[in-house]
mmCIF file of C-alpha atoms in Angstrom:
data_model
loop_
_atom_site.group_PDB
_atom_site.id
_atom_site.type_symbol
_atom_site.label_atom_id
_atom_site.label_comp_id
_atom_site.label_asym_id
_atom_site.label_seq_id
_atom_site.Cartn_x
_atom_site.Cartn_y
_atom_site.Cartn_z
ATOM 1 C CA MET A 1 0.000 0.000 0.000
ATOM 2 C CA THR A 2 1.407 3.391 -1.048
ATOM 3 C CA GLN A 3 1.757 5.834 1.812
ATOM 4 C CA LEU A 4 -0.178 9.042 1.250
ATOM 5 C CA ARG A 5 1.803 12.270 1.087
ATOM 6 C CA THR A 6 1.101 15.173 3.409
ATOM 7 C CA THR A 7 1.599 18.897 2.940
ATOM 8 C CA PRO A 8 3.755 21.101 5.209
ATOM 9 C CA LEU A 9 0.509 22.199 6.886
ATOM 10 C CA HIS A 10 -0.641 18.732 7.962
ATOM 11 C CA ASP A 11 0.047 19.258 11.684
ATOM 12 C CA ARG A 12 -1.942 22.478 11.595
ATOM 13 C CA HIS A 13 -4.882 20.739 9.929
ATOM 14 C CA GLU A 14 -4.857 18.080 12.657
ATOM 15 C CA ALA A 15 -4.749 20.765 15.349
ATOM 16 C CA LEU A 16 -7.793 22.420 13.736
ATOM 17 C CA GLY A 17 -9.723 19.151 13.945
ATOM 18 C CA ALA A 18 -9.811 18.387 10.232
ATOM 19 C CA SER A 19 -10.982 15.094 8.823
ATOM 20 C CA PHE A 20 -8.961 13.818 5.891
ATOM 21 C CA THR A 21 -9.324 12.034 2.570
ATOM 22 C CA ASP A 22 -7.065 10.594 -0.125
ATOM 23 C CA PHE A 23 -6.917 13.076 -2.982
ATOM 24 C CA GLY A 24 -4.518 12.332 -5.807
ATOM 25 C CA GLY A 25 -2.202 10.426 -3.484
ATOM 26 C CA TRP A 26 -2.233 13.153 -0.828
ATOM 27 C CA LEU A 27 -3.844 13.068 2.604
ATOM 28 C CA MET A 28 -5.831 16.296 2.423
ATOM 29 C CA PRO A 29 -8.351 17.983 4.765
ATOM 30 C CA VAL A 30 -11.887 17.361 3.543
ATOM 31 C CA ARG A 31 -13.553 19.516 6.218
ATOM 32 C CA TYR A 32 -12.815 21.207 9.545
ATOM 33 C CA THR A 33 -16.329 21.794 10.831
ATOM 34 C CA SER A 34 -19.143 21.298 8.305
ATOM 35 C CA ASP A 35 -19.241 21.302 4.517
ATOM 36 C CA LEU A 36 -22.098 23.810 4.454
ATOM 37 C CA ALA A 37 -20.529 26.237 6.930
ATOM 38 C CA GLU A 38 -17.275 26.312 5.008
ATOM 39 C CA HIS A 39 -19.093 26.693 1.674
ATOM 40 C CA HIS A 40 -21.190 29.623 2.909
ATOM 41 C CA ALA A 41 -18.155 31.263 4.524
ATOM 42 C CA VAL A 42 -16.453 31.416 1.122
ATOM 43 C CA ARG A 43 -19.550 32.853 -0.575
ATOM 44 C CA ASN A 44 -20.174 35.447 2.166
ATOM 45 C CA ALA A 45 -16.738 36.204 3.687
ATOM 46 C CA ALA A 46 -13.697 34.040 2.922
ATOM 47 C CA GLY A 47 -12.170 30.588 3.244
ATOM 48 C CA LEU A 48 -8.538 29.544 3.556
ATOM 49 C CA PHE A 49 -7.529 26.437 1.577
ATOM 50 C CA ASP A 50 -4.330 24.400 1.631
ATOM 51 C CA ILE A 51 -3.662 23.485 -2.000
ATOM 52 C CA SER A 52 0.000 22.620 -1.568
ATOM 53 C CA HIS A 53 -0.672 19.264 -3.208
ATOM 54 C CA MET A 54 -0.840 21.030 -6.587
ATOM 55 C CA ALA A 55 2.213 20.590 -8.796
ATOM 56 C CA GLU A 56 4.491 23.469 -9.802
ATOM 57 C CA ILE A 57 6.702 23.018 -12.850
ATOM 58 C CA GLU A 58 9.140 25.743 -13.928
ATOM 59 C CA VAL A 59 10.013 26.141 -17.601
ATOM 60 C CA HIS A 60 12.899 28.420 -18.453
ATOM 61 C CA GLY A 61 15.294 29.039 -21.308
ATOM 62 C CA PRO A 62 15.532 31.001 -24.577
ATOM 63 C CA ASP A 63 12.843 28.851 -26.242
ATOM 64 C CA ALA A 64 10.423 28.802 -23.293
ATOM 65 C CA ALA A 65 7.625 30.698 -25.057
ATOM 66 C CA ALA A 66 7.889 28.761 -28.328
ATOM 67 C CA PHE A 67 8.099 25.493 -26.420
ATOM 68 C CA LEU A 68 4.903 26.082 -24.448
ATOM 69 C CA ASP A 69 3.089 27.224 -27.594
ATOM 70 C CA PHE A 70 3.910 23.764 -28.979
ATOM 71 C CA ALA A 71 3.335 21.811 -25.760
ATOM 72 C CA VAL A 72 -0.081 23.153 -24.661
ATOM 73 C CA SER A 73 -3.325 24.226 -26.342
ATOM 74 C CA GLY A 74 -3.124 27.973 -25.696
ATOM 75 C CA ARG A 75 -0.730 30.635 -26.935
ATOM 76 C CA MET A 76 1.553 31.226 -23.966
ATOM 77 C CA SER A 77 3.914 33.504 -25.926
ATOM 78 C CA ALA A 78 1.173 36.161 -25.856
ATOM 79 C CA LEU A 79 1.219 36.457 -22.063
ATOM 80 C CA ALA A 80 2.742 39.516 -20.428
ATOM 81 C CA VAL A 81 5.091 38.996 -17.499
ATOM 82 C CA ASP A 82 3.013 38.223 -14.359
ATOM 83 C CA GLN A 83 -0.034 37.316 -16.418
ATOM 84 C CA ALA A 84 -1.622 33.854 -16.152
ATOM 85 C CA LYS A 85 -3.726 31.733 -18.498
ATOM 86 C CA TYR A 86 -5.852 28.599 -18.197
ATOM 87 C CA THR A 87 -4.838 26.006 -20.799
ATOM 88 C CA LEU A 88 -4.856 22.292 -21.597
ATOM 89 C CA LEU A 89 -2.122 19.719 -21.943
ATOM 90 C CA LEU A 90 -3.316 17.391 -24.712
ATOM 91 C CA ASP A 91 -2.017 14.021 -25.806
ATOM 92 C CA PRO A 92 -1.454 13.347 -29.522
ATOM 93 C CA SER A 93 -4.944 11.794 -29.792
ATOM 94 C CA GLY A 94 -6.514 15.027 -28.529
ATOM 95 C CA GLY A 95 -7.376 13.705 -25.051
ATOM 96 C CA ILE A 96 -6.773 15.905 -22.036
ATOM 97 C CA ILE A 97 -3.728 14.916 -19.963
ATOM 98 C CA ASP A 98 -4.393 17.779 -17.556
ATOM 99 C CA ASP A 99 -5.750 21.293 -17.268
ATOM 100 C CA LEU A 100 -3.158 23.854 -16.223
ATOM 101 C CA ILE A 101 -2.655 27.406 -15.070
ATOM 102 C CA VAL A 102 0.468 28.899 -16.668
ATOM 103 C CA TYR A 103 2.095 32.029 -15.236
ATOM 104 C CA ARG A 104 4.667 33.992 -17.190
ATOM 105 C CA ALA A 105 7.473 34.722 -14.746
ATOM 106 C CA ALA A 106 9.896 36.443 -17.149
ATOM 107 C CA ASP A 107 10.523 36.884 -20.859
ATOM 108 C CA ASP A 108 12.180 33.460 -20.860
ATOM 109 C CA GLY A 109 10.473 31.787 -17.901
ATOM 110 C CA TYR A 110 7.096 30.348 -16.892
ATOM 111 C CA MET A 111 5.570 28.439 -14.014
ATOM 112 C CA VAL A 112 3.060 25.705 -14.842
ATOM 113 C CA VAL A 113 0.589 24.627 -12.139
ATOM 114 C CA ALA A 114 -0.815 21.123 -12.654
ATOM 115 C CA ASN A 115 -3.234 18.920 -10.714
ATOM 116 C CA ALA A 116 -1.720 16.825 -7.929
ATOM 117 C CA GLY A 117 -2.776 13.493 -9.395
ATOM 118 C CA ASN A 118 -1.381 14.392 -12.813
ATOM 119 C CA ARG A 119 1.994 15.680 -11.648
ATOM 120 C CA ASP A 120 4.016 12.792 -13.067
ATOM 121 C CA ALA A 121 2.072 12.738 -16.352
ATOM 122 C CA ALA A 122 2.427 16.494 -16.827
ATOM 123 C CA VAL A 123 6.138 16.504 -16.047
ATOM 124 C CA ALA A 124 6.716 13.539 -18.369
ATOM 125 C CA ALA A 125 4.778 15.086 -21.260
ATOM 126 C CA LEU A 126 6.476 18.473 -20.928
ATOM 127 C CA THR A 127 9.927 16.900 -20.605
ATOM 128 C CA GLU A 128 9.400 14.750 -23.686
ATOM 129 C CA ARG A 129 8.148 17.695 -25.723
ATOM 130 C CA ALA A 130 11.122 19.834 -24.685
ATOM 131 C CA GLU A 131 13.655 17.708 -26.542
ATOM 132 C CA GLU A 132 13.678 19.918 -29.624
ATOM 133 C CA PHE A 133 13.782 23.204 -27.685
ATOM 134 C CA ASP A 134 16.425 25.089 -25.702
ATOM 135 C CA VAL A 135 14.523 24.941 -22.399
ATOM 136 C CA VAL A 136 14.742 23.334 -18.971
ATOM 137 C CA VAL A 137 11.671 21.689 -17.393
ATOM 138 C CA ASP A 138 12.055 21.649 -13.615
ATOM 139 C CA ASP A 139 9.549 19.971 -11.272
ATOM 140 C CA CYS A 140 9.764 22.177 -8.160
ATOM 141 C CA THR A 141 6.607 20.889 -6.442
ATOM 142 C CA ASP A 142 8.417 19.726 -3.323
ATOM 143 C CA HIS A 143 9.894 23.176 -2.715
ATOM 144 C CA ILE A 144 6.787 25.329 -3.184
ATOM 145 C CA ALA A 145 3.673 25.481 -1.010
ATOM 146 C CA LEU A 146 0.393 27.013 -2.103
ATOM 147 C CA ILE A 147 -2.550 28.313 -0.108
ATOM 148 C CA ALA A 148 -5.670 30.084 -1.361
ATOM 149 C CA VAL A 149 -7.786 32.811 0.213
ATOM 150 C CA GLN A 150 -11.160 32.822 -1.534
ATOM 151 C CA GLY A 151 -14.226 34.965 -0.969
ATOM 152 C CA PRO A 152 -15.399 38.586 -1.125
ATOM 153 C CA ALA A 153 -13.247 39.568 1.884
ATOM 154 C CA SER A 154 -10.045 38.084 0.442
ATOM 155 C CA GLN A 155 -8.327 41.307 -0.543
ATOM 156 C CA ALA A 156 -9.160 43.012 2.741
ATOM 157 C CA ILE A 157 -7.804 40.021 4.686
ATOM 158 C CA LEU A 158 -4.489 39.985 2.872
ATOM 159 C CA GLU A 159 -4.162 43.756 3.226
ATOM 160 C CA ALA A 160 -4.762 43.321 6.966
ATOM 161 C CA THR A 161 -2.053 40.660 7.262
ATOM 162 C CA SER A 162 0.763 42.904 8.450
ATOM 163 C CA GLU A 163 3.428 40.280 7.772
ATOM 164 C CA ILE A 164 2.673 40.449 4.021
ATOM 165 C CA GLN A 165 4.515 43.414 2.551
ATOM 166 C CA VAL A 166 3.875 44.186 -1.105
ATOM 167 C CA GLY A 167 6.472 46.993 -1.073
ATOM 168 C CA ASP A 168 7.177 48.562 -4.448
ATOM 169 C CA HIS A 169 5.248 45.944 -6.366
ATOM 170 C CA THR A 170 1.682 46.210 -7.661
ATOM 171 C CA PRO A 171 -0.741 46.679 -4.732
ATOM 172 C CA LEU A 172 -3.462 44.065 -4.412
ATOM 173 C CA SER A 173 -6.151 46.567 -5.345
ATOM 174 C CA ASP A 174 -4.536 46.944 -8.786
ATOM 175 C CA VAL A 175 -3.987 43.233 -9.441
ATOM 176 C CA LYS A 176 -6.456 42.149 -12.111
ATOM 177 C CA TYR A 177 -7.965 38.687 -12.546
ATOM 178 C CA TYR A 178 -5.365 36.174 -13.725
ATOM 179 C CA ARG A 179 -2.491 38.487 -12.811
ATOM 180 C CA ARG A 180 -0.055 38.281 -9.929
ATOM 181 C CA THR A 181 2.127 40.531 -7.833
ATOM 182 C CA HIS A 182 5.178 39.972 -5.691
ATOM 183 C CA ALA A 183 5.523 40.450 -1.949
ATOM 184 C CA ASP A 184 7.572 39.425 1.065
ATOM 185 C CA PHE A 185 6.401 37.537 4.111
ATOM 186 C CA VAL A 186 8.225 39.131 7.027
ATOM 187 C CA ARG A 187 8.266 37.535 10.461
ATOM 188 C CA GLY A 188 10.938 37.171 13.137
ATOM 189 C CA GLY A 189 13.483 39.174 11.213
ATOM 190 C CA GLU A 190 13.247 36.899 8.165
ATOM 191 C CA SER A 191 11.871 38.005 4.815
ATOM 192 C CA VAL A 192 10.595 35.318 2.429
ATOM 193 C CA PRO A 193 9.624 36.210 -1.173
ATOM 194 C CA MET A 194 6.202 35.107 -2.329
ATOM 195 C CA HIS A 195 3.770 35.514 -5.213
ATOM 196 C CA LEU A 196 0.115 36.520 -4.839
ATOM 197 C CA ALA A 197 -2.044 35.647 -7.836
ATOM 198 C CA ARG A 198 -5.657 36.728 -8.332
ATOM 199 C CA THR A 199 -6.807 33.257 -9.321
ATOM 200 C CA GLY A 200 -8.905 30.519 -7.778
ATOM 201 C CA TYR A 201 -11.303 27.634 -8.172
ATOM 202 C CA THR A 202 -14.416 28.725 -6.306
ATOM 203 C CA GLY A 203 -16.134 31.333 -8.481
ATOM 204 C CA GLU A 204 -15.296 34.055 -5.936
ATOM 205 C CA ASP A 205 -12.727 36.801 -5.876
ATOM 206 C CA GLY A 206 -9.587 35.501 -4.267
ATOM 207 C CA PHE A 207 -5.858 34.986 -4.276
ATOM 208 C CA GLU A 208 -3.481 32.054 -4.431
ATOM 209 C CA LEU A 209 -0.252 32.507 -2.450
ATOM 210 C CA PHE A 210 2.961 30.778 -3.537
ATOM 211 C CA ILE A 211 5.784 30.561 -1.009
ATOM 212 C CA ARG A 212 8.658 28.208 -0.269
ATOM 213 C CA ALA A 213 7.451 25.105 1.545
ATOM 214 C CA ASN A 214 9.268 25.660 4.836
ATOM 215 C CA ALA A 215 7.697 29.118 5.282
ATOM 216 C CA VAL A 216 4.057 28.289 4.616
ATOM 217 C CA GLY A 217 3.192 27.371 8.216
ATOM 218 C CA PRO A 218 3.741 30.847 9.688
ATOM 219 C CA LEU A 219 2.048 32.376 6.612
ATOM 220 C CA TRP A 220 -1.042 30.180 7.165
ATOM 221 C CA ASP A 221 -1.122 31.239 10.832
ATOM 222 C CA ALA A 222 -0.764 34.940 10.003
ATOM 223 C CA VAL A 223 -3.511 34.961 7.359
ATOM 224 C CA LEU A 224 -5.864 32.926 9.547
ATOM 225 C CA ALA A 225 -5.370 35.322 12.480
ATOM 226 C CA ALA A 226 -5.758 38.457 10.348
ATOM 227 C CA GLY A 227 -8.848 37.032 8.675
ATOM 228 C CA GLU A 228 -10.748 35.993 11.783
ATOM 229 C CA PRO A 229 -12.457 39.395 12.246
ATOM 230 C CA PHE A 230 -13.573 39.230 8.603
ATOM 231 C CA GLY A 231 -15.143 35.776 8.998
ATOM 232 C CA LEU A 232 -12.311 33.767 7.431
ATOM 233 C CA VAL A 233 -12.387 30.047 8.203
ATOM 234 C CA PRO A 234 -10.209 27.135 7.075
ATOM 235 C CA ALA A 235 -12.038 25.222 4.355
ATOM 236 C CA GLY A 236 -11.586 21.711 3.018
ATOM 237 C CA LEU A 237 -12.035 19.790 -0.189
ATOM 238 C CA ALA A 238 -15.753 19.159 0.330
ATOM 239 C CA ALA A 239 -16.565 22.867 0.231
ATOM 240 C CA ARG A 240 -14.116 23.359 -2.608
ATOM 241 C CA ASP A 241 -16.006 20.772 -4.670
ATOM 242 C CA THR A 242 -19.476 22.281 -4.232
ATOM 243 C CA LEU A 243 -18.067 25.768 -4.845
ATOM 244 C CA ARG A 244 -16.397 24.770 -8.105
ATOM 245 C CA LEU A 245 -19.504 22.852 -9.211
ATOM 246 C CA GLU A 246 -21.686 25.927 -8.695
ATOM 247 C CA ALA A 247 -19.104 27.900 -10.681
ATOM 248 C CA GLY A 248 -19.242 25.331 -13.505
ATOM 249 C CA MET A 249 -15.543 24.531 -13.290
ATOM 250 C CA PRO A 250 -14.517 21.082 -14.560
ATOM 251 C CA LEU A 251 -12.584 18.663 -12.361
ATOM 252 C CA TYR A 252 -10.027 16.278 -13.734
ATOM 253 C CA GLY A 253 -11.212 12.693 -13.357
ATOM 254 C CA HIS A 254 -14.850 13.813 -13.526
ATOM 255 C CA GLU A 255 -15.363 16.149 -16.475
ATOM 256 C CA LEU A 256 -11.832 15.949 -17.902
ATOM 257 C CA SER A 257 -9.829 12.891 -18.946
ATOM 258 C CA ARG A 258 -7.719 11.463 -21.731
ATOM 259 C CA ASP A 259 -10.985 10.217 -23.266
ATOM 260 C CA THR A 260 -12.379 13.728 -23.750
ATOM 261 C CA VAL A 261 -11.369 16.486 -26.145
ATOM 262 C CA PRO A 262 -11.750 20.233 -25.475
ATOM 263 C CA SER A 263 -14.855 20.790 -27.619
ATOM 264 C CA GLN A 264 -16.792 18.142 -25.666
ATOM 265 C CA VAL A 265 -16.394 20.021 -22.393
ATOM 266 C CA GLY A 266 -16.895 23.567 -23.617
ATOM 267 C CA LEU A 267 -13.179 24.339 -23.609
ATOM 268 C CA ALA A 268 -12.649 24.933 -27.325
ATOM 269 C CA ARG A 269 -11.915 28.526 -26.368
ATOM 270 C CA THR A 270 -8.701 27.376 -24.682
ATOM 271 C CA VAL A 271 -7.343 26.153 -28.017
ATOM 272 C CA ALA A 272 -5.429 28.677 -30.106
ATOM 273 C CA ALA A 273 -6.422 27.163 -33.445
ATOM 274 C CA ASP A 274 -4.409 29.762 -35.347
ATOM 275 C CA LYS A 275 -1.128 28.414 -33.970
ATOM 276 C CA GLU A 276 1.006 26.729 -36.598
ATOM 277 C CA ASP A 277 1.351 23.516 -34.618
ATOM 278 C CA PHE A 278 0.789 22.047 -31.161
ATOM 279 C CA VAL A 279 0.435 18.551 -29.764
ATOM 280 C CA GLY A 280 -3.078 17.213 -30.356
ATOM 281 C CA ARG A 281 -4.097 19.706 -33.037
ATOM 282 C CA THR A 282 -4.783 17.229 -35.834
ATOM 283 C CA ALA A 283 -6.760 14.903 -33.585
ATOM 284 C CA ILE A 284 -9.104 17.507 -32.082
ATOM 285 C CA GLU A 285 -9.943 18.866 -35.523
ATOM 286 C CA THR A 286 -11.132 15.357 -36.440
ATOM 287 C CA VAL A 287 -13.116 14.700 -33.261
ATOM 288 C CA VAL A 288 -15.049 17.945 -33.577
ATOM 289 C CA ALA A 289 -17.002 16.429 -36.463
ATOM 290 C CA THR A 290 -18.058 13.298 -34.552
ATOM 291 C CA ASP A 291 -21.165 12.580 -32.495
ATOM 292 C CA ALA A 292 -19.262 12.449 -29.183
ATOM 293 C CA PRO A 293 -21.162 13.217 -25.930
ATOM 294 C CA VAL A 294 -20.979 16.821 -24.741
ATOM 295 C CA LEU A 295 -20.900 18.320 -21.265
ATOM 296 C CA VAL A 296 -24.035 20.165 -20.106
ATOM 297 C CA GLY A 297 -25.436 21.598 -16.910
ATOM 298 C CA LEU A 298 -28.594 20.130 -15.360
ATOM 299 C CA VAL A 299 -30.879 21.759 -12.804
ATOM 300 C CA ALA A 300 -33.658 20.004 -10.913
ATOM 301 C CA GLU A 301 -36.220 20.787 -8.239
ATOM 302 C CA GLY A 302 -36.529 19.149 -4.840
ATOM 303 C CA ARG A 303 -33.702 17.978 -2.604
ATOM 304 C CA ARG A 304 -32.455 14.774 -4.264
ATOM 305 C CA ALA A 305 -29.284 15.320 -6.275
ATOM 306 C CA GLY A 306 -27.700 13.166 -8.934
ATOM 307 C CA ARG A 307 -24.164 12.000 -8.217
ATOM 308 C CA ALA A 308 -21.275 11.006 -10.444
ATOM 309 C CA GLY A 309 -22.156 7.898 -12.434
ATOM 310 C CA TYR A 310 -25.947 8.263 -12.214
ATOM 311 C CA PRO A 311 -27.702 7.729 -15.612
ATOM 312 C CA VAL A 312 -29.422 10.554 -17.501
ATOM 313 C CA LEU A 313 -32.577 9.563 -19.403
ATOM 314 C CA ASP A 314 -34.736 11.165 -22.077
ATOM 315 C CA ALA A 315 -38.536 11.569 -21.832
ATOM 316 C CA ASP A 316 -39.043 7.980 -23.036
ATOM 317 C CA GLY A 317 -36.665 6.571 -20.432
ATOM 318 C CA ASN A 318 -33.831 5.918 -22.877
ATOM 319 C CA PRO A 319 -30.292 6.474 -21.549
ATOM 320 C CA VAL A 320 -28.744 9.586 -23.119
ATOM 321 C CA GLY A 321 -25.864 10.284 -20.758
ATOM 322 C CA GLU A 322 -24.289 10.139 -17.305
ATOM 323 C CA ILE A 323 -23.706 12.543 -14.426
ATOM 324 C CA THR A 324 -20.054 13.554 -13.878
ATOM 325 C CA SER A 325 -20.569 15.780 -10.799
ATOM 326 C CA GLY A 326 -23.698 16.580 -8.835
ATOM 327 C CA ALA A 327 -24.847 18.047 -5.533
ATOM 328 C CA LEU A 328 -27.611 19.891 -3.770
ATOM 329 C CA SER A 329 -26.324 23.435 -4.302
ATOM 330 C CA PRO A 330 -25.749 25.103 -0.914
ATOM 331 C CA THR A 331 -26.051 28.570 -2.470
ATOM 332 C CA LEU A 332 -28.974 28.016 -4.857
ATOM 333 C CA GLY A 333 -30.925 25.520 -2.771
ATOM 334 C CA HIS A 334 -31.732 23.056 -5.548
ATOM 335 C CA PRO A 335 -29.922 20.122 -7.193
ATOM 336 C CA ILE A 336 -27.339 20.896 -9.868
ATOM 337 C CA ALA A 337 -25.144 18.609 -11.926
ATOM 338 C CA MET A 338 -22.798 18.403 -14.856
ATOM 339 C CA ALA A 339 -23.292 15.498 -17.238
ATOM 340 C CA PHE A 340 -22.111 14.110 -20.530
ATOM 341 C CA VAL A 341 -25.124 13.636 -22.823
ATOM 342 C CA SER A 342 -25.676 12.841 -26.487
ATOM 343 C CA PRO A 343 -25.608 15.951 -28.699
ATOM 344 C CA HIS A 344 -29.294 15.513 -29.606
ATOM 345 C CA ALA A 345 -30.167 15.871 -25.895
ATOM 346 C CA SER A 346 -27.876 18.821 -25.158
ATOM 347 C CA ALA A 347 -29.917 21.843 -26.277
ATOM 348 C CA LEU A 348 -30.686 24.486 -23.654
ATOM 349 C CA ASP A 349 -33.946 23.803 -21.731
ATOM 350 C CA THR A 350 -34.223 20.196 -22.960
ATOM 351 C CA PRO A 351 -36.290 18.243 -20.390
ATOM 352 C CA LEU A 352 -34.455 15.112 -19.156
ATOM 353 C CA PHE A 353 -34.490 12.807 -16.137
ATOM 354 C CA ILE A 354 -31.816 11.770 -13.655
ATOM 355 C CA ASP A 355 -32.026 8.188 -12.405
ATOM 356 C CA VAL A 356 -31.422 8.621 -8.664
ATOM 357 C CA ARG A 357 -31.283 5.086 -7.296
ATOM 358 C CA GLY A 358 -34.311 3.983 -9.279
ATOM 359 C CA SER A 359 -36.309 7.226 -9.015
ATOM 360 C CA ARG A 360 -36.640 9.418 -12.094
ATOM 361 C CA ILE A 361 -35.962 13.033 -11.090
ATOM 362 C CA PRO A 362 -37.004 15.654 -13.702
ATOM 363 C CA ALA A 363 -34.134 17.920 -14.783
ATOM 364 C CA THR A 364 -33.558 20.577 -17.414
ATOM 365 C CA VAL A 365 -30.477 21.358 -19.479
ATOM 366 C CA SER A 366 -29.019 24.630 -18.189
ATOM 367 C CA THR A 367 -26.214 27.002 -19.063
ATOM 368 C CA LEU A 368 -22.968 26.944 -17.109
ATOM 369 C CA PRO A 369 -21.978 28.285 -14.658
ATOM 370 C CA PHE A 370 -24.868 27.822 -12.237
ATOM 371 C CA TYR A 371 -23.589 30.658 -10.041
ATOM 372 C CA ARG A 372 -21.977 34.017 -10.884
ATOM 373 C CA ARG A 373 -20.722 36.361 -8.202
ATOM 374 C CA ASN A 374 -21.703 40.013 -8.167
ATOM 375 C CA LYS A 375 -18.750 42.143 -9.265
#
């Protein structure tokens, strides 16, 4: 039996009373108090997440921009320094190896953030694709920790954390979505550089904080203490999952896999089709013309929610698809789900049924996301 990995914050999670689960080979906090309380805290104030299990891969060298343009679906050469972009790492058959956030760190340097469970696959694919380029692919996951402050009070909480000093860099108030700024974490006479990116996975305003692994403990403590008056609470994977579902964000292993191509999951926009060449291009152009299932949103009334793997039926009871993620939405108060269905059943407002343990629950095809925050 493989021993699960733990993040540098594991002792703190135990002290906070967290319960844990296996997530991508990591022992991660699933909740501290209740799923609903942590979910609502993020929507109404803020939540603090440990996401140090995510993988960080540095790419640097004279060909870094050209290499990433070839290696991933988006055009990374178009990014300004300190700008980020959501993109896909495709295999030659067009399937999705992973979904990534790529930050441009310098003219000749990037940082790629991959999912924890796909770390080895992402590193292997990038390393293999780098052979023809003058670049270095460096897996630095073990040296970098990552925490996220998500919710409408996020900026105010970080500004109130006196140990975080932005200095001469861009103040948080001027950091736009999918941009980052630089800061120092100063405590006990030591100053540790860090990055604060306005990104997240909850549908709320928020920041993700990158810092070296051996400094993340004091940073977690400082943010948690500064955020308490604002309503900040530690939040686990259970709340993170319902938040991202409401926000219509796909999860690898549920909506994304090597068996799906971008157009099936509404991610064709992440493909820079005008690039001369990139891995997977020929394959996805072929699959677009097929009758492959497509990802849709489903909304239902009542309190019974479809879960991953539950069948989706048409009005005559014929199977037309399968739920990939589903829950009773804590914010909206009714069941929501994402599902792969046949194209003929995917039109907006199409009436369908979810087979919930033998009961047919009426549902309607809906647009994604289910929830949008007020800006």
